[in-house]
């Protein structure tokens, strides 16, 4: 019988795929406004089942850094549907195999919550960006600790992490980004209410090297 550890990556791929329409409604307008100006080559960290691919212009060359192989088939299918040239790297964002200053644009959405070392991933993103290159991010972050939501996030942390393959509900990702040494950081904070879903507030923005 498969162990729960071997089932979790597949469960996560299935959940992400199922959540795509909800995420599109929740984040679509923000993503559309920013993604339309992306250059013809993009590196995406942790693209999952390909929720962002619908916002890239057809013909865009996407290097997808996705360590979960269960995501690769839906990712390939989404890229084919959208007319994108996709190259998948089965790697973690903490150790990218891309050269210094080789990417004009990096995208990462709902991923710094899931990585083992967010500061290391952001340092890697900064390393591969060209001078003036941009990193577009959308992340959920910790609610203030003394609020009801903050308490719920800490209470739910264990089962949530299990169900969503390592996702942390209460990370101070905004602080990680502020400390990362980008030349400019433009960050908008918003609260999203999805019934029963504790992953908010969110930060959305752009960092420039
Ligand atoms: C919550 S999903 C988000 C997927 C997609 N970006 C979205 O917005 O729907 C987190 C993704 O990050 C990936 N991931 C987890 N750890 C990672 C790491 N260390 N480096 C890169 N990606 C990672 C997971 O496999 C998963 O695809």
Short mmCIF file of N, CA, C and O in Angstrom, two decimals, residues 111-118 140-143 153 161 166-176:
data_model
loop_
_atom_site.label_atom_id
_atom_site.label_comp_id
_atom_site.label_asym_id
_atom_site.label_seq_id
_atom_site.Cartn_x
_atom_site.Cartn_y
_atom_site.Cartn_z
N UNK A 111 4.10 30.31 -2.86
CA UNK A 111 5.18 29.31 -2.83
C UNK A 111 6.12 29.51 -1.64
O UNK A 111 6.60 28.53 -1.07
N UNK A 112 6.36 30.76 -1.22
CA UNK A 112 7.29 30.95 -0.10
C UNK A 112 6.69 30.40 1.20
O UNK A 112 7.41 30.16 2.17
N UNK A 113 5.39 30.15 1.21
CA UNK A 113 4.75 29.51 2.36
C UNK A 113 5.16 28.04 2.45
O UNK A 113 5.11 27.44 3.51
N UNK A 114 5.56 27.47 1.32
CA UNK A 114 5.77 26.01 1.25
C UNK A 114 7.24 25.59 1.24
O UNK A 114 7.54 24.43 1.49
N UNK A 115 8.14 26.51 0.91
CA UNK A 115 9.55 26.11 0.78
C UNK A 115 10.17 25.90 2.16
O UNK A 115 9.66 26.41 3.17
N UNK A 116 11.30 25.18 2.22
CA UNK A 116 11.94 24.94 3.52
C UNK A 116 12.64 26.20 4.03
O UNK A 116 12.65 26.46 5.22
N UNK A 117 13.22 26.99 3.12
CA UNK A 117 14.02 28.14 3.54
C UNK A 117 13.70 29.35 2.66
O UNK A 117 14.35 29.58 1.63
N UNK A 118 12.68 30.13 3.06
CA UNK A 118 12.23 31.23 2.20
C UNK A 118 13.34 32.26 1.90
O UNK A 118 13.46 32.74 0.76
N UNK A 140 0.56 34.40 0.84
CA UNK A 140 -0.22 34.66 2.06
C UNK A 140 0.76 34.71 3.22
O UNK A 140 1.79 34.02 3.22
N UNK A 141 0.44 35.56 4.19
CA UNK A 141 1.37 35.78 5.30
C UNK A 141 0.62 35.64 6.63
O UNK A 141 -0.61 35.51 6.66
N UNK A 142 1.38 35.72 7.72
CA UNK A 142 0.79 35.57 9.06
C UNK A 142 -0.16 36.72 9.37
O UNK A 142 0.16 37.89 9.12
N UNK A 143 -1.30 36.39 9.96
CA UNK A 143 -2.18 37.43 10.52
C UNK A 143 -1.55 37.90 11.84
O UNK A 143 -0.77 37.16 12.44
N UNK A 153 -4.65 30.36 12.88
CA UNK A 153 -3.53 29.93 12.03
C UNK A 153 -2.55 29.08 12.82
O UNK A 153 -2.06 28.05 12.33
N UNK A 161 -0.42 21.94 7.35
CA UNK A 161 0.88 21.63 6.73
C UNK A 161 0.88 20.23 6.13
O UNK A 161 1.45 19.99 5.08
N UNK A 166 3.35 20.93 3.33
CA UNK A 166 4.38 21.78 3.92
C UNK A 166 4.03 23.26 3.98
O UNK A 166 4.85 24.07 4.42
N UNK A 167 2.82 23.63 3.58
CA UNK A 167 2.43 25.06 3.59
C UNK A 167 2.34 25.60 5.03
O UNK A 167 1.68 25.00 5.87
N UNK A 168 3.01 26.73 5.28
CA UNK A 168 2.95 27.39 6.60
C UNK A 168 1.91 28.50 6.55
O UNK A 168 2.00 29.38 5.69
N UNK A 169 1.00 28.48 7.52
CA UNK A 169 -0.04 29.51 7.52
C UNK A 169 0.46 30.83 8.08
O UNK A 169 -0.12 31.87 7.82
N UNK A 170 1.50 30.80 8.90
CA UNK A 170 1.87 32.05 9.60
C UNK A 170 3.36 32.38 9.42
O UNK A 170 4.12 32.42 10.38
N UNK A 171 3.71 32.63 8.17
CA UNK A 171 5.08 33.09 7.92
C UNK A 171 5.10 34.60 7.70
O UNK A 171 4.19 35.15 7.08
N UNK A 172 6.18 35.24 8.16
CA UNK A 172 6.34 36.69 7.96
C UNK A 172 7.10 36.93 6.66
O UNK A 172 8.19 37.52 6.66
N UNK A 173 6.51 36.50 5.57
CA UNK A 173 7.20 36.56 4.27
C UNK A 173 7.49 38.00 3.85
O UNK A 173 8.49 38.27 3.18
N UNK A 174 6.63 38.93 4.27
CA UNK A 174 6.87 40.35 3.94
C UNK A 174 8.20 40.80 4.53
O UNK A 174 8.94 41.56 3.91
N UNK A 175 8.52 40.30 5.73
CA UNK A 175 9.79 40.68 6.37
C UNK A 175 10.96 40.06 5.59
O UNK A 175 11.97 40.71 5.34
N UNK A 176 10.80 38.81 5.20
CA UNK A 176 11.86 38.15 4.40
C UNK A 176 12.15 38.98 3.14
O UNK A 176 13.31 39.19 2.78
#
